[in-house]
């Protein structure tokens, strides 16, 4: 069991204290050993196929982190981040939660990927598309759409315009994370009917002015 914990510890060290069952088995730890370690308190099962090492701090959004890890359970964290835009990327409301912007409630975890993904996780909703490298960033270990791309996706998905506008206005001076220029450029790529056939910058002005007028 000591050798099993050493192996798991080496994997978990690079994954914020977490390990998938598939990774452990791939490195010689049997599922029976995993169950014994979990039963003995050395590991905590956080979802099907994903464990957190005892003593490791819980990820702020553990349900998102563990769900993302489980999408490609045999891959190492290093492999996942070589080209993060070419794999599963968190988007929309879950992305705002990771960025800590806006007041959206997160019910499902929208995941973007350039290929089809199959999962039994009922929390996940998949969207097949290709993202550009500049549309993806890493937040707390997880590939997530940038704030401009997240806003564009929320508009495309017909989310509450007042909440989107409030997000932009509220965080405008929040550590320079909100760039009106970049948001306008991202909105330019949204289907024209979703932005009332305005240019991206003009639509951005519309939704932020509406918020300021209400305030």
PDB file of N, CA and C in Angstrom, residues 46-136:
ATOM      1  N   UNK A  46     -14.414  11.727  -4.947  1.00  0.00           N
ATOM      2  CA  UNK A  46     -15.195  12.950  -5.150  1.00  0.00           C
ATOM      3  C   UNK A  46     -16.237  12.799  -6.243  1.00  0.00           C
ATOM      4  N   UNK A  47     -16.042  11.857  -7.139  1.00  0.00           N
ATOM      5  CA  UNK A  47     -17.029  11.485  -8.138  1.00  0.00           C
ATOM      6  C   UNK A  47     -16.555  10.184  -8.751  1.00  0.00           C
ATOM      7  N   UNK A  48     -17.365   9.584  -9.600  1.00  0.00           N
ATOM      8  CA  UNK A  48     -16.986   8.323 -10.205  1.00  0.00           C
ATOM      9  C   UNK A  48     -15.633   8.437 -10.904  1.00  0.00           C
ATOM     10  N   UNK A  49     -14.681   7.626 -10.440  1.00  0.00           N
ATOM     11  CA  UNK A  49     -13.374   7.573 -11.093  1.00  0.00           C
ATOM     12  C   UNK A  49     -12.409   8.671 -10.736  1.00  0.00           C
ATOM     13  N   UNK A  50     -12.731   9.534  -9.777  1.00  0.00           N
ATOM     14  CA  UNK A  50     -11.838  10.635  -9.400  1.00  0.00           C
ATOM     15  C   UNK A  50     -11.716  10.686  -7.875  1.00  0.00           C
ATOM     16  N   UNK A  51     -10.462  10.777  -7.387  1.00  0.00           N
ATOM     17  CA  UNK A  51     -10.192  10.807  -5.955  1.00  0.00           C
ATOM     18  C   UNK A  51      -9.354  12.024  -5.609  1.00  0.00           C
ATOM     19  N   UNK A  52      -9.482  12.479  -4.354  1.00  0.00           N
ATOM     20  CA  UNK A  52      -8.630  13.528  -3.813  1.00  0.00           C
ATOM     21  C   UNK A  52      -7.817  12.925  -2.674  1.00  0.00           C
ATOM     22  N   UNK A  53      -6.512  13.175  -2.684  1.00  0.00           N
ATOM     23  CA  UNK A  53      -5.648  12.644  -1.638  1.00  0.00           C
ATOM     24  C   UNK A  53      -5.981  13.304  -0.307  1.00  0.00           C
ATOM     25  N   UNK A  54      -5.947  12.509   0.759  1.00  0.00           N
ATOM     26  CA  UNK A  54      -6.222  13.040   2.094  1.00  0.00           C
ATOM     27  C   UNK A  54      -5.240  14.166   2.411  1.00  0.00           C
ATOM     28  N   UNK A  55      -5.755  15.256   2.909  1.00  0.00           N
ATOM     29  CA  UNK A  55      -4.906  16.394   3.246  1.00  0.00           C
ATOM     30  C   UNK A  55      -4.782  17.419   2.138  1.00  0.00           C
ATOM     31  N   UNK A  56      -5.124  17.040   0.903  1.00  0.00           N
ATOM     32  CA  UNK A  56      -5.066  18.000  -0.203  1.00  0.00           C
ATOM     33  C   UNK A  56      -6.255  18.948  -0.090  1.00  0.00           C
ATOM     34  N   UNK A  57      -6.040  20.234  -0.319  1.00  0.00           N
ATOM     35  CA  UNK A  57      -7.162  21.183  -0.221  1.00  0.00           C
ATOM     36  C   UNK A  57      -8.197  20.925  -1.312  1.00  0.00           C
ATOM     37  N   UNK A  58      -9.447  21.097  -0.961  1.00  0.00           N
ATOM     38  CA  UNK A  58     -10.528  20.915  -1.939  1.00  0.00           C
ATOM     39  C   UNK A  58     -10.517  22.057  -2.939  1.00  0.00           C
ATOM     40  N   UNK A  59     -10.589  21.721  -4.215  1.00  0.00           N
ATOM     41  CA  UNK A  59     -10.654  22.733  -5.268  1.00  0.00           C
ATOM     42  C   UNK A  59     -11.885  23.602  -5.037  1.00  0.00           C
ATOM     43  N   UNK A  60     -11.757  24.906  -5.264  1.00  0.00           N
ATOM     44  CA  UNK A  60     -12.877  25.838  -5.039  1.00  0.00           C
ATOM     45  C   UNK A  60     -14.126  25.403  -5.792  1.00  0.00           C
ATOM     46  N   UNK A  61     -13.960  24.908  -7.002  1.00  0.00           N
ATOM     47  CA  UNK A  61     -15.079  24.407  -7.801  1.00  0.00           C
ATOM     48  C   UNK A  61     -14.803  22.940  -8.132  1.00  0.00           C
ATOM     49  N   UNK A  62     -14.784  22.134  -7.097  1.00  0.00           N
ATOM     50  CA  UNK A  62     -14.380  20.740  -7.235  1.00  0.00           C
ATOM     51  C   UNK A  62     -15.231  19.974  -8.233  1.00  0.00           C
ATOM     52  N   UNK A  63     -16.528  20.269  -8.274  1.00  0.00           N
ATOM     53  CA  UNK A  63     -17.394  19.528  -9.185  1.00  0.00           C
ATOM     54  C   UNK A  63     -17.045  19.802 -10.647  1.00  0.00           C
ATOM     55  N   UNK A  64     -16.536  21.010 -10.940  1.00  0.00           N
ATOM     56  CA  UNK A  64     -16.092  21.307 -12.304  1.00  0.00           C
ATOM     57  C   UNK A  64     -14.733  20.653 -12.561  1.00  0.00           C
ATOM     58  N   UNK A  65     -13.818  20.807 -11.635  1.00  0.00           N
ATOM     59  CA  UNK A  65     -12.471  20.245 -11.779  1.00  0.00           C
ATOM     60  C   UNK A  65     -12.522  18.733 -11.940  1.00  0.00           C
ATOM     61  N   UNK A  66     -13.261  18.045 -11.062  1.00  0.00           N
ATOM     62  CA  UNK A  66     -13.339  16.584 -11.123  1.00  0.00           C
ATOM     63  C   UNK A  66     -14.041  16.123 -12.395  1.00  0.00           C
ATOM     64  N   UNK A  67     -15.062  16.851 -12.817  1.00  0.00           N
ATOM     65  CA  UNK A  67     -15.766  16.485 -14.051  1.00  0.00           C
ATOM     66  C   UNK A  67     -14.856  16.632 -15.262  1.00  0.00           C
ATOM     67  N   UNK A  68     -14.035  17.694 -15.263  1.00  0.00           N
ATOM     68  CA  UNK A  68     -13.104  17.900 -16.378  1.00  0.00           C
ATOM     69  C   UNK A  68     -12.035  16.808 -16.389  1.00  0.00           C
ATOM     70  N   UNK A  69     -11.491  16.460 -15.226  1.00  0.00           N
ATOM     71  CA  UNK A  69     -10.489  15.390 -15.161  1.00  0.00           C
ATOM     72  C   UNK A  69     -11.052  14.079 -15.698  1.00  0.00           C
ATOM     73  N   UNK A  70     -12.306  13.793 -15.385  1.00  0.00           N
ATOM     74  CA  UNK A  70     -12.917  12.514 -15.758  1.00  0.00           C
ATOM     75  C   UNK A  70     -13.184  12.403 -17.258  1.00  0.00           C
ATOM     76  N   UNK A  71     -13.113  13.513 -17.993  1.00  0.00           N
ATOM     77  CA  UNK A  71     -13.394  13.458 -19.428  1.00  0.00           C
ATOM     78  C   UNK A  71     -12.299  12.755 -20.215  1.00  0.00           C
ATOM     79  N   UNK A  72     -11.080  12.776 -19.713  1.00  0.00           N
ATOM     80  CA  UNK A  72      -9.964  12.103 -20.374  1.00  0.00           C
ATOM     81  C   UNK A  72      -9.125  11.457 -19.274  1.00  0.00           C
ATOM     82  N   UNK A  73      -9.658  10.423 -18.631  1.00  0.00           N
ATOM     83  CA  UNK A  73      -9.095   9.941 -17.365  1.00  0.00           C
ATOM     84  C   UNK A  73      -7.707   9.331 -17.433  1.00  0.00           C
ATOM     85  N   UNK A  74      -7.266   8.889 -18.610  1.00  0.00           N
ATOM     86  CA  UNK A  74      -5.935   8.272 -18.690  1.00  0.00           C
ATOM     87  C   UNK A  74      -4.836   9.275 -19.010  1.00  0.00           C
ATOM     88  N   UNK A  75      -5.204  10.440 -19.538  1.00  0.00           N
ATOM     89  CA  UNK A  75      -4.203  11.434 -19.948  1.00  0.00           C
ATOM     90  C   UNK A  75      -3.575  12.109 -18.734  1.00  0.00           C
ATOM     91  N   UNK A  76      -2.305  12.434 -18.849  1.00  0.00           N
ATOM     92  CA  UNK A  76      -1.637  13.186 -17.784  1.00  0.00           C
ATOM     93  C   UNK A  76      -2.040  14.643 -17.897  1.00  0.00           C
ATOM     94  N   UNK A  77      -1.851  15.371 -16.810  1.00  0.00           N
ATOM     95  CA  UNK A  77      -2.194  16.792 -16.812  1.00  0.00           C
ATOM     96  C   UNK A  77      -1.331  17.534 -17.833  1.00  0.00           C
ATOM     97  N   UNK A  78      -0.066  17.133 -17.952  1.00  0.00           N
ATOM     98  CA  UNK A  78       0.836  17.763 -18.922  1.00  0.00           C
ATOM     99  C   UNK A  78       0.328  17.567 -20.347  1.00  0.00           C
ATOM    100  N   UNK A  79      -0.140  16.355 -20.649  1.00  0.00           N
ATOM    101  CA  UNK A  79      -0.674  16.086 -21.986  1.00  0.00           C
ATOM    102  C   UNK A  79      -1.902  16.942 -22.276  1.00  0.00           C
ATOM    103  N   UNK A  80      -2.757  17.094 -21.284  1.00  0.00           N
ATOM    104  CA  UNK A  80      -3.996  17.863 -21.457  1.00  0.00           C
ATOM    105  C   UNK A  80      -3.723  19.330 -21.787  1.00  0.00           C
ATOM    106  N   UNK A  81      -2.643  19.863 -21.225  1.00  0.00           N
ATOM    107  CA  UNK A  81      -2.400  21.293 -21.370  1.00  0.00           C
ATOM    108  C   UNK A  81      -1.436  21.650 -22.497  1.00  0.00           C
ATOM    109  N   UNK A  82      -1.007  20.662 -23.282  1.00  0.00           N
ATOM    110  CA  UNK A  82      -0.128  20.977 -24.420  1.00  0.00           C
ATOM    111  C   UNK A  82      -0.840  21.904 -25.394  1.00  0.00           C
ATOM    112  N   UNK A  83      -2.064  21.583 -25.748  1.00  0.00           N
ATOM    113  CA  UNK A  83      -2.900  22.419 -26.608  1.00  0.00           C
ATOM    114  C   UNK A  83      -4.306  22.430 -26.011  1.00  0.00           C
ATOM    115  N   UNK A  84      -4.518  23.179 -24.958  1.00  0.00           N
ATOM    116  CA  UNK A  84      -5.795  23.102 -24.241  1.00  0.00           C
ATOM    117  C   UNK A  84      -7.010  23.454 -25.080  1.00  0.00           C
ATOM    118  N   UNK A  85      -6.835  24.290 -26.100  1.00  0.00           N
ATOM    119  CA  UNK A  85      -7.960  24.660 -26.967  1.00  0.00           C
ATOM    120  C   UNK A  85      -8.414  23.488 -27.842  1.00  0.00           C
ATOM    121  N   UNK A  86      -7.584  22.461 -27.951  1.00  0.00           N
ATOM    122  CA  UNK A  86      -7.938  21.290 -28.754  1.00  0.00           C
ATOM    123  C   UNK A  86      -8.581  20.182 -27.924  1.00  0.00           C
ATOM    124  N   UNK A  87      -8.915  20.475 -26.677  1.00  0.00           N
ATOM    125  CA  UNK A  87      -9.558  19.505 -25.810  1.00  0.00           C
ATOM    126  C   UNK A  87     -10.792  20.104 -25.173  1.00  0.00           C
ATOM    127  N   UNK A  88     -11.303  19.479 -24.123  1.00  0.00           N
ATOM    128  CA  UNK A  88     -12.489  20.003 -23.440  1.00  0.00           C
ATOM    129  C   UNK A  88     -12.196  21.342 -22.768  1.00  0.00           C
ATOM    130  N   UNK A  89     -13.045  22.320 -23.043  1.00  0.00           N
ATOM    131  CA  UNK A  89     -12.892  23.671 -22.487  1.00  0.00           C
ATOM    132  C   UNK A  89     -14.207  24.077 -21.822  1.00  0.00           C
ATOM    133  N   UNK A  90     -14.133  24.575 -20.604  1.00  0.00           N
ATOM    134  CA  UNK A  90     -15.328  25.022 -19.880  1.00  0.00           C
ATOM    135  C   UNK A  90     -15.782  26.372 -20.441  1.00  0.00           C
ATOM    136  N   UNK A  91     -17.102  26.539 -20.593  1.00  0.00           N
ATOM    137  CA  UNK A  91     -17.628  27.759 -21.201  1.00  0.00           C
ATOM    138  C   UNK A  91     -18.895  28.239 -20.471  1.00  0.00           C
ATOM    139  N   UNK A  92     -19.465  29.312 -20.915  1.00  0.00           N
ATOM    140  CA  UNK A  92     -20.704  29.968 -20.439  1.00  0.00           C
ATOM    141  C   UNK A  92     -20.725  30.156 -18.919  1.00  0.00           C
ATOM    142  N   UNK A  93     -21.843  29.769 -18.244  1.00  0.00           N
ATOM    143  CA  UNK A  93     -21.993  30.083 -16.819  1.00  0.00           C
ATOM    144  C   UNK A  93     -20.870  29.505 -15.962  1.00  0.00           C
ATOM    145  N   UNK A  94     -20.464  28.276 -16.251  1.00  0.00           N
ATOM    146  CA  UNK A  94     -19.381  27.667 -15.476  1.00  0.00           C
ATOM    147  C   UNK A  94     -18.081  28.452 -15.659  1.00  0.00           C
ATOM    148  N   UNK A  95     -17.884  29.014 -16.847  1.00  0.00           N
ATOM    149  CA  UNK A  95     -16.695  29.843 -17.082  1.00  0.00           C
ATOM    150  C   UNK A  95     -16.745  31.111 -16.229  1.00  0.00           C
ATOM    151  N   UNK A  96     -17.931  31.725 -16.087  1.00  0.00           N
ATOM    152  CA  UNK A  96     -18.018  32.927 -15.246  1.00  0.00           C
ATOM    153  C   UNK A  96     -17.714  32.579 -13.790  1.00  0.00           C
ATOM    154  N   UNK A  97     -18.106  31.368 -13.370  1.00  0.00           N
ATOM    155  CA  UNK A  97     -17.805  30.945 -11.993  1.00  0.00           C
ATOM    156  C   UNK A  97     -16.304  30.800 -11.791  1.00  0.00           C
ATOM    157  N   UNK A  98     -15.612  30.237 -12.776  1.00  0.00           N
ATOM    158  CA  UNK A  98     -14.163  30.091 -12.666  1.00  0.00           C
ATOM    159  C   UNK A  98     -13.468  31.449 -12.688  1.00  0.00           C
ATOM    160  N   UNK A  99     -13.930  32.333 -13.554  1.00  0.00           N
ATOM    161  CA  UNK A  99     -13.339  33.674 -13.633  1.00  0.00           C
ATOM    162  C   UNK A  99     -13.769  34.561 -12.454  1.00  0.00           C
ATOM    163  N   UNK A 100     -14.776  34.106 -11.717  1.00  0.00           N
ATOM    164  CA  UNK A 100     -15.343  34.886 -10.605  1.00  0.00           C
ATOM    165  C   UNK A 100     -15.864  36.242 -11.079  1.00  0.00           C
ATOM    166  N   UNK A 101     -16.668  36.195 -12.143  1.00  0.00           N
ATOM    167  CA  UNK A 101     -17.316  37.400 -12.648  1.00  0.00           C
ATOM    168  C   UNK A 101     -18.807  37.097 -12.849  1.00  0.00           C
ATOM    169  N   UNK A 102     -19.618  38.140 -12.718  1.00  0.00           N
ATOM    170  CA  UNK A 102     -21.035  37.977 -12.983  1.00  0.00           C
ATOM    171  C   UNK A 102     -21.788  37.302 -11.850  1.00  0.00           C
ATOM    172  N   UNK A 103     -23.094  37.202 -12.047  1.00  0.00           N
ATOM    173  CA  UNK A 103     -23.969  36.631 -11.023  1.00  0.00           C
ATOM    174  C   UNK A 103     -24.804  35.481 -11.576  1.00  0.00           C
ATOM    175  N   UNK A 104     -24.289  34.824 -12.603  1.00  0.00           N
ATOM    176  CA  UNK A 104     -25.011  33.691 -13.176  1.00  0.00           C
ATOM    177  C   UNK A 104     -25.013  32.510 -12.210  1.00  0.00           C
ATOM    178  N   UNK A 105     -26.118  31.788 -12.167  1.00  0.00           N
ATOM    179  CA  UNK A 105     -26.187  30.527 -11.438  1.00  0.00           C
ATOM    180  C   UNK A 105     -25.723  29.418 -12.374  1.00  0.00           C
ATOM    181  N   UNK A 106     -24.980  28.464 -11.856  1.00  0.00           N
ATOM    182  CA  UNK A 106     -24.454  27.372 -12.673  1.00  0.00           C
ATOM    183  C   UNK A 106     -25.278  26.113 -12.401  1.00  0.00           C
ATOM    184  N   UNK A 107     -25.993  25.666 -13.418  1.00  0.00           N
ATOM    185  CA  UNK A 107     -26.770  24.430 -13.312  1.00  0.00           C
ATOM    186  C   UNK A 107     -26.044  23.292 -14.024  1.00  0.00           C
ATOM    187  N   UNK A 108     -25.749  23.497 -15.297  1.00  0.00           N
ATOM    188  CA  UNK A 108     -24.981  22.524 -16.072  1.00  0.00           C
ATOM    189  C   UNK A 108     -23.590  23.080 -16.333  1.00  0.00           C
ATOM    190  N   UNK A 109     -22.669  22.197 -16.662  1.00  0.00           N
ATOM    191  CA  UNK A 109     -21.317  22.610 -17.039  1.00  0.00           C
ATOM    192  C   UNK A 109     -21.209  22.471 -18.547  1.00  0.00           C
ATOM    193  N   UNK A 110     -21.225  23.593 -19.254  1.00  0.00           N
ATOM    194  CA  UNK A 110     -21.087  23.556 -20.708  1.00  0.00           C
ATOM    195  C   UNK A 110     -19.624  23.321 -21.064  1.00  0.00           C
ATOM    196  N   UNK A 111     -19.399  22.345 -21.920  1.00  0.00           N
ATOM    197  CA  UNK A 111     -18.049  21.973 -22.347  1.00  0.00           C
ATOM    198  C   UNK A 111     -17.953  22.083 -23.862  1.00  0.00           C
ATOM    199  N   UNK A 112     -16.940  22.798 -24.316  1.00  0.00           N
ATOM    200  CA  UNK A 112     -16.655  22.918 -25.748  1.00  0.00           C
ATOM    201  C   UNK A 112     -15.484  22.009 -26.097  1.00  0.00           C
ATOM    202  N   UNK A 113     -15.585  21.340 -27.250  1.00  0.00           N
ATOM    203  CA  UNK A 113     -14.477  20.505 -27.736  1.00  0.00           C
ATOM    204  C   UNK A 113     -14.597  20.361 -29.246  1.00  0.00           C
ATOM    205  N   UNK A 114     -13.463  20.199 -29.949  1.00  0.00           N
ATOM    206  CA  UNK A 114     -13.506  20.067 -31.409  1.00  0.00           C
ATOM    207  C   UNK A 114     -13.877  18.659 -31.874  1.00  0.00           C
ATOM    208  N   UNK A 115     -14.179  17.782 -30.942  1.00  0.00           N
ATOM    209  CA  UNK A 115     -14.549  16.409 -31.290  1.00  0.00           C
ATOM    210  C   UNK A 115     -15.690  15.964 -30.380  1.00  0.00           C
ATOM    211  N   UNK A 116     -16.307  14.866 -30.734  1.00  0.00           N
ATOM    212  CA  UNK A 116     -17.441  14.375 -29.957  1.00  0.00           C
ATOM    213  C   UNK A 116     -16.953  13.748 -28.646  1.00  0.00           C
ATOM    214  N   UNK A 117     -17.641  14.059 -27.562  1.00  0.00           N
ATOM    215  CA  UNK A 117     -17.320  13.494 -26.257  1.00  0.00           C
ATOM    216  C   UNK A 117     -18.536  12.743 -25.729  1.00  0.00           C
ATOM    217  N   UNK A 118     -18.300  11.578 -25.183  1.00  0.00           N
ATOM    218  CA  UNK A 118     -19.371  10.814 -24.555  1.00  0.00           C
ATOM    219  C   UNK A 118     -19.120  10.748 -23.057  1.00  0.00           C
ATOM    220  N   UNK A 119     -20.136  10.997 -22.278  1.00  0.00           N
ATOM    221  CA  UNK A 119     -20.007  10.970 -20.826  1.00  0.00           C
ATOM    222  C   UNK A 119     -21.373  10.676 -20.215  1.00  0.00           C
ATOM    223  N   UNK A 120     -21.361   9.969 -19.096  1.00  0.00           N
ATOM    224  CA  UNK A 120     -22.602   9.705 -18.367  1.00  0.00           C
ATOM    225  C   UNK A 120     -22.864  10.757 -17.303  1.00  0.00           C
ATOM    226  N   UNK A 121     -21.989  11.737 -17.218  1.00  0.00           N
ATOM    227  CA  UNK A 121     -22.132  12.791 -16.220  1.00  0.00           C
ATOM    228  C   UNK A 121     -23.282  13.713 -16.622  1.00  0.00           C
ATOM    229  N   UNK A 122     -24.352  13.683 -15.850  1.00  0.00           N
ATOM    230  CA  UNK A 122     -25.534  14.465 -16.188  1.00  0.00           C
ATOM    231  C   UNK A 122     -25.341  15.957 -15.997  1.00  0.00           C
ATOM    232  N   UNK A 123     -24.253  16.347 -15.329  1.00  0.00           N
ATOM    233  CA  UNK A 123     -23.971  17.773 -15.146  1.00  0.00           C
ATOM    234  C   UNK A 123     -23.443  18.417 -16.420  1.00  0.00           C
ATOM    235  N   UNK A 124     -22.948  17.604 -17.357  1.00  0.00           N
ATOM    236  CA  UNK A 124     -22.234  18.127 -18.517  1.00  0.00           C
ATOM    237  C   UNK A 124     -23.124  18.269 -19.748  1.00  0.00           C
ATOM    238  N   UNK A 125     -22.929  19.364 -20.459  1.00  0.00           N
ATOM    239  CA  UNK A 125     -23.578  19.585 -21.754  1.00  0.00           C
ATOM    240  C   UNK A 125     -22.477  19.913 -22.756  1.00  0.00           C
ATOM    241  N   UNK A 126     -22.424  19.166 -23.856  1.00  0.00           N
ATOM    242  CA  UNK A 126     -21.302  19.282 -24.784  1.00  0.00           C
ATOM    243  C   UNK A 126     -21.665  20.088 -26.032  1.00  0.00           C
ATOM    244  N   UNK A 127     -20.678  20.848 -26.516  1.00  0.00           N
ATOM    245  CA  UNK A 127     -20.841  21.680 -27.709  1.00  0.00           C
ATOM    246  C   UNK A 127     -19.633  21.429 -28.598  1.00  0.00           C
ATOM    247  N   UNK A 128     -19.879  20.890 -29.775  1.00  0.00           N
ATOM    248  CA  UNK A 128     -18.769  20.566 -30.669  1.00  0.00           C
ATOM    249  C   UNK A 128     -18.420  21.782 -31.512  1.00  0.00           C
ATOM    250  N   UNK A 129     -17.217  22.286 -31.343  1.00  0.00           N
ATOM    251  CA  UNK A 129     -16.734  23.430 -32.118  1.00  0.00           C
ATOM    252  C   UNK A 129     -15.226  23.556 -31.933  1.00  0.00           C
ATOM    253  N   UNK A 130     -14.608  24.360 -32.773  1.00  0.00           N
ATOM    254  CA  UNK A 130     -13.168  24.590 -32.699  1.00  0.00           C
ATOM    255  C   UNK A 130     -12.910  25.994 -32.186  1.00  0.00           C
ATOM    256  N   UNK A 131     -12.110  26.091 -31.148  1.00  0.00           N
ATOM    257  CA  UNK A 131     -11.738  27.383 -30.586  1.00  0.00           C
ATOM    258  C   UNK A 131     -10.323  27.765 -31.024  1.00  0.00           C
ATOM    259  N   UNK A 132     -10.050  29.056 -31.057  1.00  0.00           N
ATOM    260  CA  UNK A 132      -8.697  29.527 -31.340  1.00  0.00           C
ATOM    261  C   UNK A 132      -7.887  29.514 -30.050  1.00  0.00           C
ATOM    262  N   UNK A 133      -6.575  29.361 -30.149  1.00  0.00           N
ATOM    263  CA  UNK A 133      -5.749  29.385 -28.929  1.00  0.00           C
ATOM    264  C   UNK A 133      -5.993  30.636 -28.083  1.00  0.00           C
ATOM    265  N   UNK A 134      -6.197  31.785 -28.732  1.00  0.00           N
ATOM    266  CA  UNK A 134      -6.369  33.029 -27.980  1.00  0.00           C
ATOM    267  C   UNK A 134      -7.727  33.137 -27.290  1.00  0.00           C
ATOM    268  N   UNK A 135      -8.632  32.195 -27.575  1.00  0.00           N
ATOM    269  CA  UNK A 135      -9.952  32.210 -26.936  1.00  0.00           C
ATOM    270  C   UNK A 135      -9.993  31.376 -25.661  1.00  0.00           C
ATOM    271  N   UNK A 136      -8.854  30.765 -25.315  1.00  0.00           N
ATOM    272  CA  UNK A 136      -8.814  29.851 -24.170  1.00  0.00           C
ATOM    273  C   UNK A 136      -7.709  30.265 -23.207  1.00  0.00           C
TER     274      UNK A 136
END
